[in-house]
Amino acid sequence: SVLWWIVFYFLWQFTYSPAHALVYCRVLMLGAIFIPISNLHHYLILLNVEKRYARLLKLLYGLSLLWVVATAFTPLIVKTVIPIAGFRYWPMAGALFTPFLATFGFTVLFAIYLIIKHLQGATGNRRTQLLYVLAGTLIGWVGGGSNFPLWYRIKFPPVGNILVSGYLFCVGYAIVKHRLMDITVIVRKTLIYSAVTAVLTAVYAAITVLMVRGLEGWVASAN
C-alpha cells in the first residue's frame, strides 16, 4: 500500500497537467486508503489478537473498499486539484473526505492503543520490541499526517513526509537487533522466493508503466 502511494505521489508531483495530476491523486489514494488497515492487521497478528478483533477488521476492510469505490468513480474523496502553498496541483477534499479521514484516524489510533495496551504487561525483550514499534508508528503517522491540512486549504506543507521512513527504520532495527520476528525464517523464505519476487516485481513495474500510459491516454482523449 505504501509503495503504491509513493509511486503515484512521485508521478503526481512531476506532472505539469492538471488533468493528469487529478488522475494521479485519485490513483495514489487507492494505496493510501489501505495503509492504516493493513498496518492495524499487521499489529493484530503481531500481538496475537487477530481473532478477537475479526469483526472490527472486516468492518474496516469493508469501509476501505467503500472509499476505494468513491475515490475511483466519483469526486467525493478527491474533488479537484488547485495550486496552493507552492504546489502546482494539490487535491481538495470532496464531500466524503472527512468521513474517510475519520475512519483513517480511528484505525491509526486504535492500532496505537493496542500497542500501548500490550506494552503495559510486556517485559524484557518483548517490551523493547513493542517500544520500537510504537516509536516508529508515532513518528511515521505524525509525518504522514502532515499531508492532510492542505486538503482543507490550511497552508501547512507536508514537511513530515521524510518521517514516514522513521517507521521502517524502527521496525527494521527491532527485527534485526531485538528479534521482533524470526529473522532466520525470514532469510530462508527470502532465499527460496527471491526468484518469484523478482518476477513479480518486473510484472508490477510493467503494469505500473502501462497503467500510467493508459491513464494519460484516457485523460488526453477525454480532453
mmCIF file of C-alpha atoms in Angstrom:
data_model
loop_
_atom_site.group_PDB
_atom_site.id
_atom_site.type_symbol
_atom_site.label_atom_id
_atom_site.label_comp_id
_atom_site.label_asym_id
_atom_site.label_seq_id
_atom_site.Cartn_x
_atom_site.Cartn_y
_atom_site.Cartn_z
ATOM 1 C CA SER A 1 0.000 0.000 0.000
ATOM 2 C CA VAL A 2 2.791 2.408 0.881
ATOM 3 C CA LEU A 3 4.683 1.529 -2.303
ATOM 4 C CA TRP A 4 1.580 2.215 -4.422
ATOM 5 C CA TRP A 5 1.125 5.562 -2.659
ATOM 6 C CA ILE A 6 4.789 6.525 -3.158
ATOM 7 C CA VAL A 7 4.877 5.661 -6.887
ATOM 8 C CA PHE A 8 1.844 7.760 -7.789
ATOM 9 C CA TYR A 9 2.780 10.517 -5.325
ATOM 10 C CA PHE A 10 6.027 10.850 -7.286
ATOM 11 C CA LEU A 11 4.224 10.925 -10.646
ATOM 12 C CA TRP A 12 1.723 13.481 -9.353
ATOM 13 C CA GLN A 13 4.438 15.856 -8.151
ATOM 14 C CA PHE A 14 6.243 15.805 -11.506
ATOM 15 C CA THR A 15 3.311 16.304 -13.849
ATOM 16 C CA TYR A 16 2.521 19.666 -15.421
ATOM 17 C CA SER A 17 -1.016 18.740 -16.436
ATOM 18 C CA PRO A 18 -3.901 19.434 -14.016
ATOM 19 C CA ALA A 19 -5.903 16.596 -15.579
ATOM 20 C CA HIS A 20 -3.048 14.147 -15.068
ATOM 21 C CA ALA A 21 -2.480 15.455 -11.531
ATOM 22 C CA LEU A 22 -6.115 14.771 -10.661
ATOM 23 C CA VAL A 23 -5.887 11.216 -12.014
ATOM 24 C CA TYR A 24 -2.640 10.547 -10.138
ATOM 25 C CA CYS A 25 -4.104 11.926 -6.889
ATOM 26 C CA ARG A 26 -7.096 9.617 -7.162
ATOM 27 C CA VAL A 27 -4.913 6.623 -8.013
ATOM 28 C CA LEU A 28 -2.444 7.265 -5.165
ATOM 29 C CA MET A 29 -5.376 7.437 -2.754
ATOM 30 C CA LEU A 30 -6.230 3.829 -3.643
ATOM 31 C CA GLY A 31 -2.985 2.873 -1.902
ATOM 32 C CA ALA A 32 -3.311 5.387 0.932
ATOM 33 C CA ILE A 33 -6.751 4.035 1.839
ATOM 34 C CA PHE A 34 -5.292 0.623 2.716
ATOM 35 C CA ILE A 35 -2.229 1.819 4.646
ATOM 36 C CA PRO A 36 -3.925 2.160 8.080
ATOM 37 C CA ILE A 37 -5.989 -1.031 7.840
ATOM 38 C CA SER A 38 -3.052 -3.145 6.679
ATOM 39 C CA ASN A 39 -0.960 -1.605 9.472
ATOM 40 C CA LEU A 40 -3.643 -2.484 12.030
ATOM 41 C CA HIS A 41 -3.948 -6.013 10.625
ATOM 42 C CA HIS A 42 -0.174 -6.406 10.998
ATOM 43 C CA TYR A 43 -0.369 -5.368 14.658
ATOM 44 C CA LEU A 44 -3.271 -7.711 15.408
ATOM 45 C CA ILE A 45 -1.182 -10.616 14.109
ATOM 46 C CA LEU A 46 1.937 -9.374 15.911
ATOM 47 C CA LEU A 47 0.021 -9.190 19.204
ATOM 48 C CA ASN A 48 -1.797 -12.487 18.562
ATOM 49 C CA VAL A 49 -5.263 -10.926 18.907
ATOM 50 C CA GLU A 50 -6.460 -11.180 15.300
ATOM 51 C CA LYS A 51 -9.392 -13.479 16.144
ATOM 52 C CA ARG A 52 -10.565 -11.202 18.970
ATOM 53 C CA TYR A 53 -10.959 -8.253 16.617
ATOM 54 C CA ALA A 54 -12.017 -10.179 13.490
ATOM 55 C CA ARG A 55 -15.384 -8.381 13.179
ATOM 56 C CA LEU A 56 -13.815 -4.944 13.519
ATOM 57 C CA LEU A 57 -11.203 -5.900 10.942
ATOM 58 C CA LYS A 58 -13.877 -6.993 8.454
ATOM 59 C CA LEU A 59 -15.830 -3.774 9.038
ATOM 60 C CA LEU A 60 -12.774 -1.608 8.428
ATOM 61 C CA TYR A 61 -11.831 -3.540 5.295
ATOM 62 C CA GLY A 62 -15.408 -3.092 4.082
ATOM 63 C CA LEU A 63 -15.227 0.657 4.677
ATOM 64 C CA SER A 64 -11.887 0.745 2.874
ATOM 65 C CA LEU A 65 -13.486 -0.838 -0.178
ATOM 66 C CA LEU A 66 -16.263 1.769 0.007
ATOM 67 C CA TRP A 67 -13.674 4.570 -0.002
ATOM 68 C CA VAL A 68 -11.948 2.926 -2.977
ATOM 69 C CA VAL A 69 -15.170 2.964 -4.987
ATOM 70 C CA ALA A 70 -15.863 6.588 -4.005
ATOM 71 C CA THR A 71 -12.317 7.589 -4.982
ATOM 72 C CA ALA A 72 -12.130 5.708 -8.256
ATOM 73 C CA PHE A 73 -15.547 6.563 -9.671
ATOM 74 C CA THR A 74 -16.660 9.834 -8.071
ATOM 75 C CA PRO A 75 -15.260 13.222 -6.919
ATOM 76 C CA LEU A 76 -16.488 12.555 -3.372
ATOM 77 C CA ILE A 77 -12.995 11.913 -1.966
ATOM 78 C CA VAL A 78 -10.736 13.871 -4.328
ATOM 79 C CA LYS A 79 -12.854 16.749 -5.635
ATOM 80 C CA THR A 80 -10.299 18.582 -7.773
ATOM 81 C CA VAL A 81 -6.719 19.900 -7.691
ATOM 82 C CA ILE A 82 -5.644 23.528 -7.247
ATOM 83 C CA PRO A 83 -2.374 25.470 -6.866
ATOM 84 C CA ILE A 84 -1.677 26.158 -3.208
ATOM 85 C CA ALA A 85 1.293 26.720 -0.872
ATOM 86 C CA GLY A 86 3.839 26.442 -3.664
ATOM 87 C CA PHE A 87 2.394 23.235 -5.138
ATOM 88 C CA ARG A 88 1.174 23.288 -8.724
ATOM 89 C CA TYR A 89 -1.723 20.911 -8.074
ATOM 90 C CA TRP A 90 -2.894 19.840 -4.636
ATOM 91 C CA PRO A 91 -6.075 17.785 -4.088
ATOM 92 C CA MET A 92 -9.107 19.359 -2.484
ATOM 93 C CA ALA A 93 -11.357 17.363 -0.151
ATOM 94 C CA GLY A 94 -14.629 16.066 -1.565
ATOM 95 C CA ALA A 95 -17.871 15.591 0.392
ATOM 96 C CA LEU A 96 -16.816 12.177 1.765
ATOM 97 C CA PHE A 97 -13.207 13.014 2.521
ATOM 98 C CA THR A 98 -13.910 13.967 6.140
ATOM 99 C CA PRO A 99 -15.773 10.680 6.911
ATOM 100 C CA PHE A 100 -12.911 8.840 5.207
ATOM 101 C CA LEU A 101 -10.368 10.744 7.284
ATOM 102 C CA ALA A 102 -12.332 9.913 10.447
ATOM 103 C CA THR A 103 -12.137 6.195 9.604
ATOM 104 C CA PHE A 104 -8.457 6.621 8.760
ATOM 105 C CA GLY A 105 -7.774 8.337 12.092
ATOM 106 C CA PHE A 106 -9.746 5.797 14.125
ATOM 107 C CA THR A 107 -7.811 2.919 12.566
ATOM 108 C CA VAL A 108 -4.463 4.578 13.255
ATOM 109 C CA LEU A 109 -5.336 5.487 16.847
ATOM 110 C CA PHE A 110 -6.750 2.033 17.587
ATOM 111 C CA ALA A 111 -3.518 0.419 16.379
ATOM 112 C CA ILE A 112 -1.513 2.744 18.649
ATOM 113 C CA TYR A 113 -3.881 1.978 21.544
ATOM 114 C CA LEU A 114 -3.309 -1.770 21.097
ATOM 115 C CA ILE A 115 0.472 -1.370 21.190
ATOM 116 C CA ILE A 116 0.304 0.770 24.337
ATOM 117 C CA LYS A 117 -2.145 -1.672 25.977
ATOM 118 C CA HIS A 118 0.140 -4.644 25.383
ATOM 119 C CA LEU A 119 3.175 -2.660 26.477
ATOM 120 C CA GLN A 120 1.738 -2.457 29.989
ATOM 121 C CA GLY A 121 2.055 -6.196 30.539
ATOM 122 C CA ALA A 122 5.186 -6.753 28.472
ATOM 123 C CA THR A 123 8.605 -7.349 29.973
ATOM 124 C CA GLY A 124 12.153 -7.881 28.816
ATOM 125 C CA ASN A 125 12.858 -8.167 25.107
ATOM 126 C CA ARG A 126 9.159 -8.203 24.209
ATOM 127 C CA ARG A 127 8.724 -4.789 25.811
ATOM 128 C CA THR A 128 11.732 -3.452 23.896
ATOM 129 C CA GLN A 129 10.269 -4.777 20.642
ATOM 130 C CA LEU A 130 6.935 -3.074 21.227
ATOM 131 C CA LEU A 131 8.610 0.185 22.247
ATOM 132 C CA TYR A 132 10.411 0.323 18.905
ATOM 133 C CA VAL A 133 7.179 -0.477 17.057
ATOM 134 C CA LEU A 134 5.341 2.261 18.989
ATOM 135 C CA ALA A 135 8.094 4.817 18.378
ATOM 136 C CA GLY A 136 8.170 4.013 14.666
ATOM 137 C CA THR A 137 4.377 4.173 14.444
ATOM 138 C CA LEU A 138 4.159 7.573 16.123
ATOM 139 C CA ILE A 139 6.975 9.024 14.021
ATOM 140 C CA GLY A 140 5.570 7.632 10.770
ATOM 141 C CA TRP A 141 1.971 8.720 11.294
ATOM 142 C CA VAL A 142 2.894 12.202 12.545
ATOM 143 C CA GLY A 143 4.968 12.622 9.401
ATOM 144 C CA GLY A 144 2.336 11.231 7.036
ATOM 145 C CA GLY A 145 -0.403 13.246 8.714
ATOM 146 C CA SER A 146 1.211 16.481 7.553
ATOM 147 C CA ASN A 147 -0.279 15.795 4.098
ATOM 148 C CA PHE A 148 -3.843 16.450 5.218
ATOM 149 C CA PRO A 149 -4.085 20.178 6.170
ATOM 150 C CA LEU A 150 -3.677 21.358 2.572
ATOM 151 C CA TRP A 151 -6.692 19.243 1.566
ATOM 152 C CA TYR A 152 -8.747 21.754 3.566
ATOM 153 C CA ARG A 153 -6.844 24.796 2.233
ATOM 154 C CA ILE A 154 -4.919 25.103 5.501
ATOM 155 C CA LYS A 155 -1.499 26.282 4.382
ATOM 156 C CA PHE A 156 0.641 23.828 6.309
ATOM 157 C CA PRO A 157 3.019 21.999 3.926
ATOM 158 C CA PRO A 158 3.649 18.223 4.121
ATOM 159 C CA VAL A 159 7.023 18.718 5.773
ATOM 160 C CA GLY A 160 6.731 15.483 7.731
ATOM 161 C CA ASN A 161 6.859 13.105 4.759
ATOM 162 C CA ILE A 162 10.509 12.286 5.427
ATOM 163 C CA LEU A 163 9.479 10.936 8.856
ATOM 164 C CA VAL A 164 7.497 8.109 7.243
ATOM 165 C CA SER A 165 10.835 6.331 6.795
ATOM 166 C CA GLY A 166 11.256 6.503 10.592
ATOM 167 C CA TYR A 167 8.700 3.723 10.967
ATOM 168 C CA LEU A 168 10.661 1.465 8.625
ATOM 169 C CA PHE A 169 13.907 2.200 10.468
ATOM 170 C CA CYS A 170 12.476 1.488 13.938
ATOM 171 C CA VAL A 171 10.725 -1.729 12.942
ATOM 172 C CA GLY A 172 13.735 -2.866 10.894
ATOM 173 C CA TYR A 173 16.009 -2.261 13.889
ATOM 174 C CA ALA A 174 13.620 -4.186 16.152
ATOM 175 C CA ILE A 175 13.642 -7.121 13.719
ATOM 176 C CA VAL A 176 17.426 -7.308 13.405
ATOM 177 C CA LYS A 177 18.543 -6.271 16.898
ATOM 178 C CA HIS A 178 15.671 -7.442 19.112
ATOM 179 C CA ARG A 179 14.226 -10.381 17.131
ATOM 180 C CA LEU A 180 10.813 -8.804 16.559
ATOM 181 C CA MET A 181 10.269 -11.609 14.047
ATOM 182 C CA ASP A 182 12.207 -14.825 13.438
ATOM 183 C CA ILE A 183 14.873 -13.388 11.154
ATOM 184 C CA THR A 184 16.227 -16.865 10.353
ATOM 185 C CA VAL A 185 12.884 -17.934 8.937
ATOM 186 C CA ILE A 186 12.611 -14.645 7.068
ATOM 187 C CA VAL A 187 16.039 -15.067 5.454
ATOM 188 C CA ARG A 188 15.291 -18.669 4.470
ATOM 189 C CA LYS A 189 11.981 -17.728 2.884
ATOM 190 C CA THR A 190 13.601 -14.768 1.175
ATOM 191 C CA LEU A 191 16.159 -17.044 -0.470
ATOM 192 C CA ILE A 192 13.507 -19.549 -1.505
ATOM 193 C CA TYR A 193 11.178 -16.964 -3.004
ATOM 194 C CA SER A 194 13.747 -14.494 -4.364
ATOM 195 C CA ALA A 195 13.259 -15.606 -7.965
ATOM 196 C CA VAL A 196 9.486 -15.373 -7.637
ATOM 197 C CA THR A 197 9.798 -11.922 -6.086
ATOM 198 C CA ALA A 198 11.984 -10.729 -8.952
ATOM 199 C CA VAL A 199 9.437 -11.895 -11.489
ATOM 200 C CA LEU A 200 6.541 -10.304 -9.596
ATOM 201 C CA THR A 201 8.474 -7.039 -9.277
ATOM 202 C CA ALA A 202 9.089 -6.970 -13.019
ATOM 203 C CA VAL A 203 5.410 -7.661 -13.675
ATOM 204 C CA TYR A 204 4.370 -4.941 -11.215
ATOM 205 C CA ALA A 205 6.718 -2.425 -12.859
ATOM 206 C CA ALA A 206 5.378 -3.282 -16.310
ATOM 207 C CA ILE A 207 1.776 -2.977 -15.140
ATOM 208 C CA THR A 208 2.524 0.363 -13.484
ATOM 209 C CA VAL A 209 4.089 1.769 -16.655
ATOM 210 C CA LEU A 210 1.215 0.516 -18.792
ATOM 211 C CA MET A 211 -1.332 1.880 -16.308
ATOM 212 C CA VAL A 212 0.298 5.307 -16.260
ATOM 213 C CA ARG A 213 0.403 5.451 -20.045
ATOM 214 C CA GLY A 214 -3.183 4.242 -20.236
ATOM 215 C CA LEU A 215 -4.336 6.847 -17.729
ATOM 216 C CA GLU A 216 -2.529 9.597 -19.599
ATOM 217 C CA GLY A 217 -4.083 8.419 -22.863
ATOM 218 C CA TRP A 218 -7.525 8.279 -21.243
ATOM 219 C CA VAL A 219 -7.158 11.786 -19.868
ATOM 220 C CA ALA A 220 -5.923 13.076 -23.230
ATOM 221 C CA SER A 221 -8.829 11.510 -25.100
ATOM 222 C CA ALA A 222 -11.311 12.816 -22.518
ATOM 223 C CA ASN A 223 -9.984 16.320 -23.031
#
